[in-house]
Coordinates of C-alpha atoms in Angstrom, one line a residue:
Chain A
M1 CA 54.0 139.6 87.4
P2 CA 51.8 138.8 84.2
A3 CA 48.8 141.0 84.2
S4 CA 45.6 139.5 85.2
K5 CA 43.6 140.4 82.2
P6 CA 45.8 141.6 79.4
V7 CA 43.7 142.9 76.4
I8 CA 46.9 143.6 74.3
S9 CA 49.9 141.4 74.7
L10 CA 52.9 142.1 72.5
T11 CA 55.9 139.7 72.7
D12 CA 59.2 140.5 70.9
I13 CA 57.6 142.2 68.0
T14 CA 59.8 143.2 65.2
K15 CA 59.0 145.0 62.0
S16 CA 61.0 146.4 59.1
Y17 CA 60.3 148.0 55.8
Q18 CA 61.9 147.2 52.5
M19 CA 62.3 150.2 50.2
G20 CA 63.9 149.0 47.1
D21 CA 67.2 147.5 48.2
V22 CA 67.3 149.4 51.4
H23 CA 66.1 147.7 54.6
F24 CA 64.7 149.8 57.4
P25 CA 64.3 148.1 60.7
V26 CA 61.6 150.0 62.5
L27 CA 60.7 147.8 65.6
H28 CA 63.3 145.8 67.3
G29 CA 61.7 143.3 69.8
I30 CA 58.8 145.2 71.5
T31 CA 57.3 143.6 74.4
F32 CA 54.5 145.0 76.6
T33 CA 51.0 144.4 77.6
V34 CA 47.9 146.5 78.3
D35 CA 45.4 145.3 80.8
A36 CA 41.6 145.7 80.4
G37 CA 40.5 149.2 81.5
E38 CA 43.9 150.7 81.3
F39 CA 44.8 154.1 79.7
V40 CA 48.1 153.8 78.3
S41 CA 50.2 156.4 76.3
V42 CA 52.9 155.4 73.9
L43 CA 55.4 158.4 73.9
G44 CA 58.1 158.7 71.4
P45 CA 59.3 161.3 68.8
S46 CA 58.6 161.0 65.2
G47 CA 60.5 158.2 63.6
S48 CA 60.6 156.2 66.7
G49 CA 58.2 153.5 65.4
K50 CA 55.3 154.4 67.3
S51 CA 52.9 154.7 64.3
T52 CA 54.1 151.2 63.2
L53 CA 53.4 149.9 66.7
M54 CA 49.9 151.4 66.4
N55 CA 49.2 149.8 63.1
I56 CA 50.1 146.5 64.5
I57 CA 48.0 147.0 67.5
G58 CA 45.3 148.2 65.3
C59 CA 45.5 145.1 63.1
L60 CA 46.2 147.4 60.0
D61 CA 49.7 145.7 59.8
V62 CA 51.3 142.5 60.9
P63 CA 54.6 142.2 62.7
D64 CA 57.5 140.2 60.9
S65 CA 58.1 138.3 64.0
G66 CA 57.0 138.0 67.6
T67 CA 53.5 137.5 69.1
Y68 CA 50.6 139.8 69.2
M69 CA 47.6 138.6 71.2
L70 CA 44.5 140.6 71.1
G71 CA 42.4 139.3 74.0
H72 CA 43.0 135.6 73.7
R73 CA 43.3 135.6 70.0
T74 CA 46.7 135.5 68.2
V75 CA 46.8 138.0 65.4
K76 CA 48.8 136.0 62.9
G77 CA 48.2 134.9 59.4
L78 CA 44.6 136.0 59.5
P79 CA 42.8 136.8 56.3
E80 CA 42.1 140.3 55.4
R81 CA 38.4 140.0 55.9
T82 CA 39.1 138.6 59.6
M83 CA 41.5 141.5 60.2
A84 CA 38.8 143.9 58.9
R85 CA 36.3 142.3 61.2
I86 CA 38.6 142.9 64.2
R87 CA 39.1 146.5 63.3
N88 CA 35.3 146.9 63.0
R89 CA 34.3 145.2 66.2
D90 CA 37.2 145.3 68.7
I91 CA 39.0 148.5 67.9
G92 CA 37.9 152.1 67.7
F93 CA 40.4 154.5 65.8
V94 CA 40.9 158.2 66.4
F95 CA 43.4 159.8 64.0
Q96 CA 45.2 163.1 64.3
S97 CA 43.6 164.6 61.1
F98 CA 40.0 163.1 62.2
Q99 CA 39.4 161.4 59.0
L100 CA 35.8 162.2 58.5
L101 CA 34.3 161.8 55.1
P102 CA 33.6 165.4 53.9
R103 CA 30.6 164.9 51.9
I104 CA 28.4 163.1 54.5
S105 CA 26.9 164.6 57.7
A106 CA 28.3 164.0 61.2
I107 CA 25.7 161.2 61.9
E108 CA 26.4 159.5 58.7
N109 CA 30.1 159.4 59.5
V110 CA 29.4 157.9 62.8
M111 CA 27.1 155.3 61.1
L112 CA 29.7 154.2 58.8
P113 CA 31.3 151.4 60.9
L114 CA 27.8 150.1 61.6
I115 CA 27.2 149.7 57.8
Y116 CA 30.3 147.5 57.7
A117 CA 29.0 145.6 60.7
K118 CA 25.7 145.1 58.9
V119 CA 23.6 146.6 61.6
P120 CA 20.0 147.3 60.4
R121 CA 19.5 150.9 59.2
A122 CA 17.0 151.8 62.0
Q123 CA 19.5 150.7 64.8
R124 CA 22.3 152.3 63.0
Y125 CA 20.7 155.7 63.5
A126 CA 19.7 155.2 67.0
R127 CA 23.2 154.0 68.0
A128 CA 25.0 156.7 66.2
M129 CA 22.7 159.2 67.8
A130 CA 23.5 157.9 71.3
E131 CA 27.3 158.1 70.5
L132 CA 26.8 161.7 69.3
E133 CA 25.0 162.5 72.6
R134 CA 27.8 161.0 74.6
V135 CA 30.2 163.5 73.1
G136 CA 27.8 166.2 73.4
L137 CA 27.1 166.8 69.6
A138 CA 23.6 165.4 69.2
D139 CA 22.5 169.0 68.0
K140 CA 25.2 168.8 65.2
A141 CA 24.2 165.4 63.8
G142 CA 23.1 166.8 60.5
N143 CA 26.1 169.1 60.0
L144 CA 28.8 168.3 57.4
P145 CA 32.4 168.1 58.9
R146 CA 33.4 171.4 57.4
Q147 CA 30.5 173.0 59.3
L148 CA 32.2 171.8 62.6
S149 CA 35.2 173.1 64.5
G150 CA 38.3 170.9 64.8
G151 CA 37.4 169.9 68.4
Q152 CA 33.8 169.0 67.3
Q153 CA 35.2 167.0 64.5
Q154 CA 37.5 165.0 66.7
R155 CA 34.4 164.3 68.9
V156 CA 32.5 163.0 65.9
A157 CA 35.5 160.9 65.2
I158 CA 35.4 159.6 68.8
A159 CA 31.8 158.9 68.4
R160 CA 32.5 157.0 65.3
A161 CA 35.3 154.9 67.0
L162 CA 32.9 154.0 69.9
V163 CA 29.8 153.1 67.9
T164 CA 30.5 149.5 67.3
R165 CA 31.2 149.2 71.1
P166 CA 34.9 148.2 70.8
R167 CA 37.1 147.0 73.8
I168 CA 39.9 149.2 72.7
L169 CA 40.1 153.0 71.7
L170 CA 43.3 153.3 69.6
A171 CA 44.2 156.9 69.2
D172 CA 47.1 158.4 67.1
E173 CA 48.1 161.9 68.1
P174 CA 44.4 162.8 68.8
T175 CA 45.2 166.3 69.9
G176 CA 47.8 166.9 67.2
A177 CA 45.6 169.1 65.2
L178 CA 44.0 170.9 68.0
D179 CA 44.9 173.9 70.3
R180 CA 45.5 173.2 73.9
T181 CA 42.1 173.8 75.3
T182 CA 40.3 171.7 72.8
G183 CA 42.9 169.0 73.1
A184 CA 42.3 169.1 76.9
Q185 CA 38.6 168.6 76.3
I186 CA 39.4 165.6 74.2
M187 CA 41.6 164.2 76.9
D188 CA 38.7 164.8 79.3
I189 CA 36.6 162.6 77.1
F190 CA 39.2 159.9 76.9
Q191 CA 39.5 159.8 80.7
S192 CA 35.8 159.7 81.2
L193 CA 35.5 156.9 78.5
N194 CA 38.3 155.0 80.3
K195 CA 36.3 155.4 83.6
E196 CA 33.5 153.8 81.8
G197 CA 35.7 150.7 81.3
I198 CA 37.1 151.2 77.8
T199 CA 40.7 150.5 77.4
V200 CA 42.5 153.4 75.7
V201 CA 45.9 153.4 73.9
M202 CA 47.2 156.7 72.8
I203 CA 50.1 157.4 70.6
T204 CA 51.8 160.8 71.0
H205 CA 55.0 162.7 71.0
D206 CA 53.7 165.2 73.6
H207 CA 54.7 164.6 77.3
K208 CA 51.8 166.8 78.5
V209 CA 49.3 164.8 76.4
A210 CA 50.8 161.6 77.4
S211 CA 50.4 162.4 81.1
F212 CA 46.8 162.2 80.9
A213 CA 47.1 158.4 80.6
S214 CA 47.6 156.3 83.8
R215 CA 50.7 154.8 82.3
I216 CA 53.3 155.8 79.9
V217 CA 55.3 153.5 77.6
Y218 CA 58.4 155.1 76.1
I219 CA 59.6 154.3 72.7
L220 CA 62.7 155.5 70.9
D221 CA 64.3 153.9 67.6
G222 CA 62.0 150.9 67.8
K223 CA 62.8 150.0 71.4
L224 CA 60.8 150.6 74.6
Y225 CA 62.6 152.2 77.6
S226 CA 62.0 153.1 81.2
K227 CA 61.1 156.8 81.9
E228 CA 64.6 157.5 83.2
E229 CA 66.4 155.9 80.3
Y230 CA 64.1 157.5 77.8
E231 CA 64.7 161.0 79.3
A232 CA 68.4 160.5 79.4
L233 CA 68.5 159.2 75.7
E234 CA 66.1 162.0 74.5
L235 CA 68.3 164.6 76.0
G236 CA 71.4 163.0 74.8
G237 CA 69.9 162.8 71.3
E238 CA 68.9 166.4 71.2
G239 CA 72.2 167.6 72.8
Chain B
M1 CA 20.2 147.0 53.1
F2 CA 23.9 147.1 53.0
F3 CA 23.6 147.3 49.2
L4 CA 21.3 150.2 49.4
S5 CA 23.7 152.2 51.6
T6 CA 26.4 151.4 49.2
I7 CA 24.4 152.6 46.2
R8 CA 23.4 155.8 48.0
M9 CA 27.1 156.3 48.8
S10 CA 28.0 155.8 45.2
F11 CA 25.5 158.3 43.9
S12 CA 26.7 161.0 46.3
N13 CA 30.2 160.3 45.2
L14 CA 29.2 160.5 41.5
R15 CA 27.3 163.7 42.0
A16 CA 30.3 165.4 43.7
N17 CA 32.0 165.1 40.3
A18 CA 29.0 165.7 38.2
M19 CA 30.8 167.0 35.0
R20 CA 33.3 164.2 35.0
T21 CA 30.7 161.6 35.5
F22 CA 28.6 163.0 32.7
L23 CA 31.5 163.1 30.3
T24 CA 32.5 159.7 31.1
M25 CA 28.9 158.6 30.7
L26 CA 28.7 160.2 27.3
G27 CA 30.9 157.4 25.9
V28 CA 28.5 154.8 26.9
I29 CA 25.5 156.9 25.7
I30 CA 27.0 157.3 22.3
G31 CA 27.7 153.7 22.1
I32 CA 24.3 152.5 23.4
T33 CA 22.4 155.0 21.4
S34 CA 24.1 153.9 18.1
I35 CA 23.5 150.2 18.8
L36 CA 19.9 150.6 19.8
A37 CA 19.2 152.9 16.8
L38 CA 20.8 150.6 14.3
L39 CA 19.0 147.5 15.8
T40 CA 15.7 149.2 15.9
I41 CA 16.0 150.8 12.4
G42 CA 17.3 147.4 11.1
Q43 CA 14.5 145.6 12.6
G44 CA 11.9 148.1 11.5
V45 CA 13.1 148.0 7.8
T46 CA 13.2 144.2 7.8
D47 CA 9.9 143.9 9.4
S48 CA 8.4 146.4 6.8
V49 CA 9.9 144.4 3.9
I50 CA 8.5 141.1 5.3
D51 CA 5.3 142.8 5.8
Q52 CA 4.9 144.1 2.4
L53 CA 5.8 140.7 0.9
S54 CA 3.6 138.7 3.2
G55 CA 0.8 141.2 2.5
L56 CA 0.8 139.9 -1.0
G57 CA -1.0 136.8 0.2
G58 CA 1.8 134.2 -0.1
N59 CA 5.0 133.6 -1.7
R60 CA 5.9 134.9 -5.0
V61 CA 7.8 133.5 -7.9
T62 CA 9.1 135.5 -10.8
V63 CA 9.2 133.9 -14.2
T64 CA 11.4 135.5 -16.8
I65 CA 12.3 134.6 -20.3
R66 CA 15.9 134.9 -20.8
N67 CA 16.4 134.7 -24.4
T68 CA 13.5 136.9 -26.0
T69 CA 14.7 136.1 -29.5
V70 CA 13.3 132.6 -29.2
K71 CA 10.1 133.7 -27.4
P72 CA 9.4 137.3 -27.1
G73 CA 6.8 137.0 -24.3
F74 CA 3.9 135.1 -22.9
T75 CA 0.4 135.3 -24.5
D76 CA -2.9 135.6 -22.5
E77 CA -3.6 131.8 -23.1
E78 CA -0.2 130.9 -21.7
L79 CA -0.6 133.2 -18.6
E80 CA -4.0 131.5 -18.1
R81 CA -2.4 128.0 -18.0
F82 CA 0.0 129.4 -15.4
A83 CA -2.9 130.9 -13.4
H84 CA -4.7 127.5 -13.4
L85 CA -1.8 125.5 -12.0
E86 CA -2.6 123.8 -8.8
G87 CA -1.6 125.9 -5.8
V88 CA -1.3 129.1 -7.9
E89 CA -3.3 132.0 -6.5
G90 CA -2.9 134.1 -9.6
V91 CA -0.5 135.5 -12.1
A92 CA 0.5 139.1 -12.3
P93 CA 2.2 140.3 -15.6
Q94 CA 3.6 143.7 -15.6
L95 CA 4.5 145.8 -18.7
S96 CA 5.9 149.2 -18.4
S97 CA 7.3 152.0 -20.8
Y98 CA 7.1 155.6 -21.1
H99 CA 4.4 157.3 -23.2
T100 CA 3.1 160.6 -24.1
L101 CA 0.0 161.5 -22.0
T102 CA -2.2 164.5 -23.2
L103 CA -4.7 166.2 -21.2
M104 CA -7.4 168.0 -23.3
P105 CA -8.3 171.6 -22.7
K106 CA -12.0 171.0 -22.2
L107 CA -11.2 169.1 -18.9
T108 CA -12.7 171.2 -16.2
N109 CA -11.0 169.7 -13.3
S110 CA -7.4 169.9 -14.9
K111 CA -4.9 172.3 -13.4
Y112 CA -3.9 173.3 -16.9
D113 CA -6.1 175.3 -19.3
G114 CA -4.5 174.4 -22.6
V115 CA -3.5 171.0 -24.1
Y116 CA -0.9 169.7 -21.6
T117 CA 1.5 166.9 -22.5
I118 CA 3.6 165.0 -20.3
S119 CA 5.7 161.9 -20.6
R120 CA 5.0 159.3 -18.0
R121 CA 5.4 155.6 -17.4
V122 CA 2.4 153.5 -18.5
M123 CA 2.0 150.2 -16.7
G124 CA 0.0 147.3 -17.9
V125 CA -1.4 145.0 -15.3
N126 CA -4.2 142.7 -14.6
D127 CA -6.9 142.8 -11.8
F128 CA -4.6 140.6 -9.8
Y129 CA -2.2 143.6 -9.4
F130 CA -4.8 145.4 -7.5
S131 CA -6.1 142.6 -5.4
T132 CA -2.6 141.8 -4.2
Y133 CA 0.2 144.4 -4.7
T134 CA -1.8 147.4 -4.0
K135 CA -4.4 145.8 -1.8
N136 CA -3.1 147.6 1.4
A137 CA -3.2 151.1 -0.2
G138 CA -6.6 150.7 -1.8
M139 CA -8.3 153.2 -4.1
L140 CA -8.7 156.9 -3.4
Y141 CA -11.4 157.5 -6.0
G142 CA -13.4 155.3 -8.4
R143 CA -12.6 151.6 -9.1
S144 CA -9.6 149.5 -10.2
I145 CA -9.0 147.5 -13.3
S146 CA -11.4 144.5 -13.5
T147 CA -11.2 141.1 -15.0
D148 CA -13.6 142.5 -17.7
D149 CA -11.3 145.4 -18.5
V150 CA -8.5 142.8 -19.0
T151 CA -10.7 140.4 -21.1
H152 CA -12.2 143.1 -23.4
R153 CA -9.1 145.4 -23.6
T154 CA -11.1 148.3 -22.6
N155 CA -9.4 151.8 -22.9
V156 CA -9.5 152.6 -19.3
C157 CA -6.8 153.7 -16.9
V158 CA -6.1 154.3 -13.2
L159 CA -3.9 157.2 -11.9
G160 CA -1.1 156.7 -9.5
Y161 CA -1.1 158.9 -6.5
D162 CA 1.7 161.2 -7.5
L163 CA 0.6 161.5 -11.0
W164 CA -2.9 162.4 -10.0
Q165 CA -1.5 165.2 -7.8
R166 CA 0.6 166.5 -10.5
L167 CA -2.2 166.6 -13.1
Y168 CA -5.3 167.2 -11.0
G169 CA -4.4 168.5 -7.6
N170 CA -7.2 167.7 -5.4
Y171 CA -10.1 167.0 -7.7
S172 CA -11.4 163.7 -8.7
P173 CA -10.7 162.9 -12.3
V174 CA -12.9 159.9 -12.6
G175 CA -14.9 159.8 -15.9
E176 CA -12.5 162.3 -17.6
I177 CA -10.4 161.4 -20.7
I178 CA -6.6 161.3 -21.0
K179 CA -4.9 160.7 -24.4
V180 CA -2.3 157.9 -24.2
N181 CA -0.4 158.4 -27.5
N182 CA -3.3 159.0 -29.6
T183 CA -5.8 156.8 -27.9
D184 CA -8.4 158.1 -25.6
C185 CA -8.6 156.5 -22.1
T186 CA -11.2 156.9 -19.6
I187 CA -10.1 157.5 -16.1
I188 CA -11.8 155.0 -13.9
G189 CA -10.0 155.5 -10.5
V190 CA -7.0 156.9 -8.6
M191 CA -4.9 154.8 -6.3
N192 CA -4.0 155.8 -2.8
E193 CA -0.3 156.4 -2.2
L194 CA 1.8 153.3 -2.2
V195 CA 4.3 152.9 0.6
G196 CA 7.0 150.4 1.0
I197 CA 9.5 148.7 -1.4
D198 CA 7.6 149.0 -4.7
V199 CA 6.2 152.3 -5.3
T200 CA 6.5 152.7 -9.1
G201 CA 2.8 152.8 -9.4
N202 CA 2.6 156.1 -7.7
N203 CA 3.9 158.0 -10.7
S204 CA 2.5 155.8 -13.3
L205 CA -0.7 155.6 -15.5
I206 CA -2.1 152.0 -15.0
V207 CA -4.0 150.3 -17.8
P208 CA -5.1 146.7 -18.5
Y209 CA -2.1 144.8 -19.7
T210 CA -4.2 143.5 -22.7
T211 CA -4.8 147.0 -23.7
A212 CA -1.1 147.7 -23.3
V213 CA -0.2 144.8 -25.6
Q214 CA -2.8 145.5 -28.2
T215 CA -3.5 149.2 -28.2
F216 CA -0.1 150.7 -27.1
S217 CA 2.0 147.9 -28.7
M218 CA 4.0 147.4 -25.6
G219 CA 4.8 143.8 -26.5
L220 CA 3.9 140.6 -24.8
P221 CA 5.1 140.3 -21.2
D222 CA 8.5 138.5 -21.0
S223 CA 8.2 138.4 -17.3
F224 CA 5.5 137.9 -14.6
D225 CA 4.9 137.0 -11.1
V226 CA 3.1 133.8 -9.9
V227 CA 1.6 134.2 -6.5
I228 CA 1.5 130.9 -4.7
N229 CA -1.4 130.0 -2.5
T230 CA -0.4 130.2 1.3
A231 CA -1.9 126.9 1.8
S232 CA 0.4 125.1 -0.8
E233 CA 3.8 123.6 -0.5
T234 CA 6.0 126.3 -2.2
D235 CA 8.5 123.9 -3.7
E236 CA 5.8 121.8 -5.4
V237 CA 4.2 124.7 -6.9
I238 CA 7.5 126.0 -8.2
A239 CA 8.1 122.5 -9.7
R240 CA 4.8 122.9 -11.6
V241 CA 5.6 126.3 -12.8
E242 CA 9.0 125.2 -14.0
N243 CA 7.4 122.2 -15.8
L244 CA 5.0 124.4 -17.6
C245 CA 7.9 126.7 -18.5
A246 CA 9.8 123.8 -19.9
T247 CA 6.8 122.9 -21.9
L248 CA 6.2 126.3 -23.4
L249 CA 9.8 127.1 -24.0
N250 CA 11.1 123.7 -25.0
S251 CA 12.9 125.3 -28.0
A252 CA 14.9 127.7 -25.8
G253 CA 16.4 124.9 -23.7
N254 CA 17.0 124.9 -20.1
N255 CA 18.6 128.3 -19.8
G256 CA 15.8 130.0 -21.9
Y257 CA 13.9 131.0 -18.7
S258 CA 14.2 131.6 -15.2
V259 CA 12.1 130.9 -12.2
V260 CA 13.2 133.0 -9.1
N261 CA 11.6 132.5 -5.8
Q262 CA 11.0 136.0 -4.3
E263 CA 11.6 134.6 -0.9
E264 CA 15.2 133.8 -1.9
I265 CA 15.6 137.3 -3.1
L266 CA 14.2 138.5 0.2
D267 CA 16.5 136.4 2.0
M268 CA 19.4 137.6 0.1
V269 CA 18.4 141.3 0.7
L270 CA 17.9 140.6 4.3
T271 CA 21.2 138.8 4.5
I272 CA 22.8 141.9 3.0
T273 CA 20.9 144.2 5.2
D274 CA 22.0 142.2 8.2
L275 CA 25.6 142.1 7.1
V276 CA 25.6 146.0 6.8
L277 CA 23.8 146.5 10.1
G278 CA 26.1 144.0 11.7
M279 CA 29.2 145.8 10.5
L280 CA 27.7 149.1 11.7
A281 CA 26.6 147.6 15.1
G282 CA 30.2 146.4 15.3
I283 CA 31.5 149.8 14.9
A284 CA 28.9 150.8 17.7
V285 CA 30.3 148.1 19.9
I286 CA 33.7 149.5 19.5
A287 CA 32.3 152.9 20.5
L288 CA 30.9 151.2 23.6
V289 CA 34.1 149.6 24.3
V290 CA 35.8 153.0 24.0
G291 CA 33.1 154.3 26.4
G292 CA 34.0 151.4 28.8
I293 CA 37.7 152.3 28.7
G294 CA 36.5 155.9 29.6
I295 CA 34.9 154.4 32.6
M296 CA 37.9 152.6 33.6
N297 CA 40.0 155.7 33.2
M298 CA 37.8 157.6 35.4
M299 CA 37.5 155.0 38.1
L300 CA 41.2 154.7 38.3
V301 CA 41.4 158.4 38.8
T302 CA 38.7 158.2 41.4
V303 CA 40.4 155.4 43.1
S304 CA 43.7 157.2 43.5
E305 CA 42.0 160.5 44.4
R306 CA 40.1 158.7 47.3
T307 CA 43.1 156.7 48.6
A308 CA 42.7 158.2 52.1
E309 CA 38.9 157.5 52.1
I310 CA 39.5 153.8 51.1
G311 CA 42.2 153.5 53.8
L312 CA 39.8 155.1 56.4
R313 CA 36.9 152.7 55.3
K314 CA 39.3 149.8 55.7
A315 CA 40.3 150.9 59.2
L316 CA 36.7 151.1 60.1
G317 CA 36.2 147.6 59.1
A318 CA 35.3 147.4 55.4
R319 CA 36.4 144.2 53.9
P320 CA 38.1 144.2 50.7
S321 CA 35.0 142.7 49.0
V322 CA 32.9 145.6 50.3
I323 CA 35.4 148.2 49.0
M324 CA 35.5 146.4 45.5
L325 CA 31.5 146.3 45.5
Q326 CA 31.4 150.1 46.2
F327 CA 33.7 151.0 43.2
L328 CA 32.0 148.4 41.0
I329 CA 28.7 150.0 41.9
E330 CA 30.0 153.3 40.9
A331 CA 31.2 152.1 37.6
V332 CA 27.9 150.2 36.8
I333 CA 25.9 153.3 37.8
I334 CA 27.8 155.3 35.2
S335 CA 27.4 152.6 32.5
L336 CA 23.7 151.8 33.4
F337 CA 22.6 155.4 33.5
G338 CA 24.5 155.9 30.2
G339 CA 22.7 152.9 28.9
I340 CA 19.3 154.2 29.9
I341 CA 19.8 157.6 28.3
G342 CA 21.2 155.7 25.3
V343 CA 18.2 153.5 24.9
L344 CA 15.8 156.5 25.2
L345 CA 18.0 158.6 22.6
G346 CA 18.2 155.6 20.3
L347 CA 14.6 154.9 20.4
G348 CA 14.1 158.7 19.6
A349 CA 16.6 158.4 16.8
S350 CA 14.9 155.4 15.3
Y351 CA 11.5 157.0 15.5
I352 CA 12.6 159.9 13.8
A353 CA 14.3 157.7 11.2
S354 CA 10.9 155.8 10.8
L355 CA 9.4 159.0 9.9
L356 CA 12.0 160.0 7.4
I357 CA 12.5 156.5 5.8
G358 CA 8.8 155.5 6.0
Y359 CA 8.9 152.2 8.0
T360 CA 6.7 151.3 10.8
F361 CA 8.4 152.1 14.1
R362 CA 8.2 149.3 16.5
F363 CA 9.5 149.3 20.1
N364 CA 11.2 146.1 20.9
P365 CA 11.5 145.6 24.7
M366 CA 14.0 142.8 24.1
T367 CA 16.4 145.1 22.2
A368 CA 16.1 147.7 24.9
M369 CA 16.8 145.0 27.6
L370 CA 19.7 143.7 25.6
A371 CA 21.2 147.3 25.4
L372 CA 20.9 147.7 29.1
L373 CA 22.3 144.4 29.7
F374 CA 25.3 145.3 27.4
S375 CA 25.9 148.6 29.2
L376 CA 25.7 146.7 32.6
I377 CA 28.4 144.2 31.4
V378 CA 30.5 147.1 30.2
G379 CA 30.4 148.7 33.5
V380 CA 31.2 145.5 35.4
I381 CA 34.1 144.6 33.0
F382 CA 35.8 148.0 32.9
G383 CA 34.9 148.7 36.6
L384 CA 36.7 145.6 37.7
L385 CA 40.3 146.6 37.5
P386 CA 39.8 150.0 39.3
A387 CA 37.6 148.2 42.0
R388 CA 40.2 145.5 42.5
R389 CA 43.0 148.0 42.8
A390 CA 40.9 149.9 45.4
A391 CA 40.3 146.7 47.4
K392 CA 43.8 145.6 47.3
M393 CA 45.0 148.9 48.6
N394 CA 47.1 148.7 51.8
P395 CA 45.2 150.6 54.5
I396 CA 48.4 152.2 56.1
E397 CA 49.6 153.5 52.8
A398 CA 46.2 154.8 52.2
L399 CA 45.8 156.5 55.5
R400 CA 49.3 158.0 55.3
S401 CA 48.4 159.6 52.0
S402 CA 46.1 162.1 53.7

């Protein structure tokens, strides 16, 4: 039963937030694995805890309890600089709102993670350019983000996520700010990246978007469910 | 390399808020400008005073009779005895009082046609006055008062620069006659303009002090300067001077005379100058601190404005120390540029001051370096808190804020 090569392995993860005196449990014992080379969607409505789950997978946050293994490394009690290094080398982030720095050009945005990886300047440029070519934006390298369409900005963000050659691409509602056609183009890119061997984990609330993945994990109120359970609960909740 | 990218990034961030950056920088500029100007002006004035005094060829001691009822003044012979003490370069008595000067109508070069009368200071000095006190200025026309003039009490005079301009404009008056009270004096020379601390000679008519005593009844000098040979031990010479004073003034007792080392006076003056400058510099430092608080304020605003950016950078793998460095560099760029501008303005201000006050402007690279170091420190100190705040920011919260 256990996967042959799990890249992400979550066991009984819990997380809650404290807001003054009020205690908000967000995740109640999440257990699942993602194998190397998989394309997994985490589908859930807003407030389901999927963003918290993504933060934990992305090493932006740590669980209260449970075990998170990234590759064969346990992410627990690591100093912030090590977490930063993992985010830099092992994970590529794609956000709903692109998160490009507005005052620097597309290629400079793509080079940013390489600066933090201390890659020499000459190599930074070549590698960033290669990633922009991969997403078909080599000719827009010198453009500022505001000179690009939403879809182009998201492609720049994907290039930035890939430039340190991470094992995992972690996307949070990557099509949320895009129209359907552009969103589909982004999904095409994800699928072809996945074919090249990159593990993709995508968080979304959209069934259609989620279906681009090879496997869907359903999350509701901080728990994982099977497809049938999820659909029943979702309908029940809405009804 | 990483450092360079960070600096480039900081510049672009600061440029994006050029007005805010400049206003923040202004605080540092004002602080550094005042500090540098004060230090440079203070140093210039101090240097000038020291130059003037060391230009006199050694240390000076002023001998003064306190109780002139016991002894009204020193005679020629007594002054000679002081002059011949071991280690004494010479003595310089100075008499001074106001007298009526009259220019005769026949004088061709005078600016005035009729008999012209003016009241001016007449100074009685010896040749030593010219060879030391006014040595740097030198003579514009003719010659100065010689030993012979002093010995023979000749009726000659030298015009100070301002007095000459007032009476003769641009002509050489050498050889002409000027009446002091009712005595004809031949003008033998004109002094160049004196600059520095003692410029009384500029507006005076200078005569041999023996003539002043005898002909103009200005009384014996009750005070004179002793110039000590540079090669001699000052304290030993002062002891000899005091011994001779005691011998000459034994009836007046210990308090009948005073021997004051000019160096002590100089020290006192410099101490006061330092104190005043120190206080002003203290105020300037306060201005700089206020400038620093301005930087801190701006950086705190910047950090909270750029919360999302900080979150993103962290998500992309920026370590806390890297984030901290970035904001610290921004603060330091503001303060260092403010410092550079301040140094330039401060030097400009002290150069203008040097023209107005009349001391020699000197650029001291140490002072400039010190000012820059100071501004750097201000940037680091006041940039630290905002930079730490940025470094400690939680990436999730930061990303969520967008």
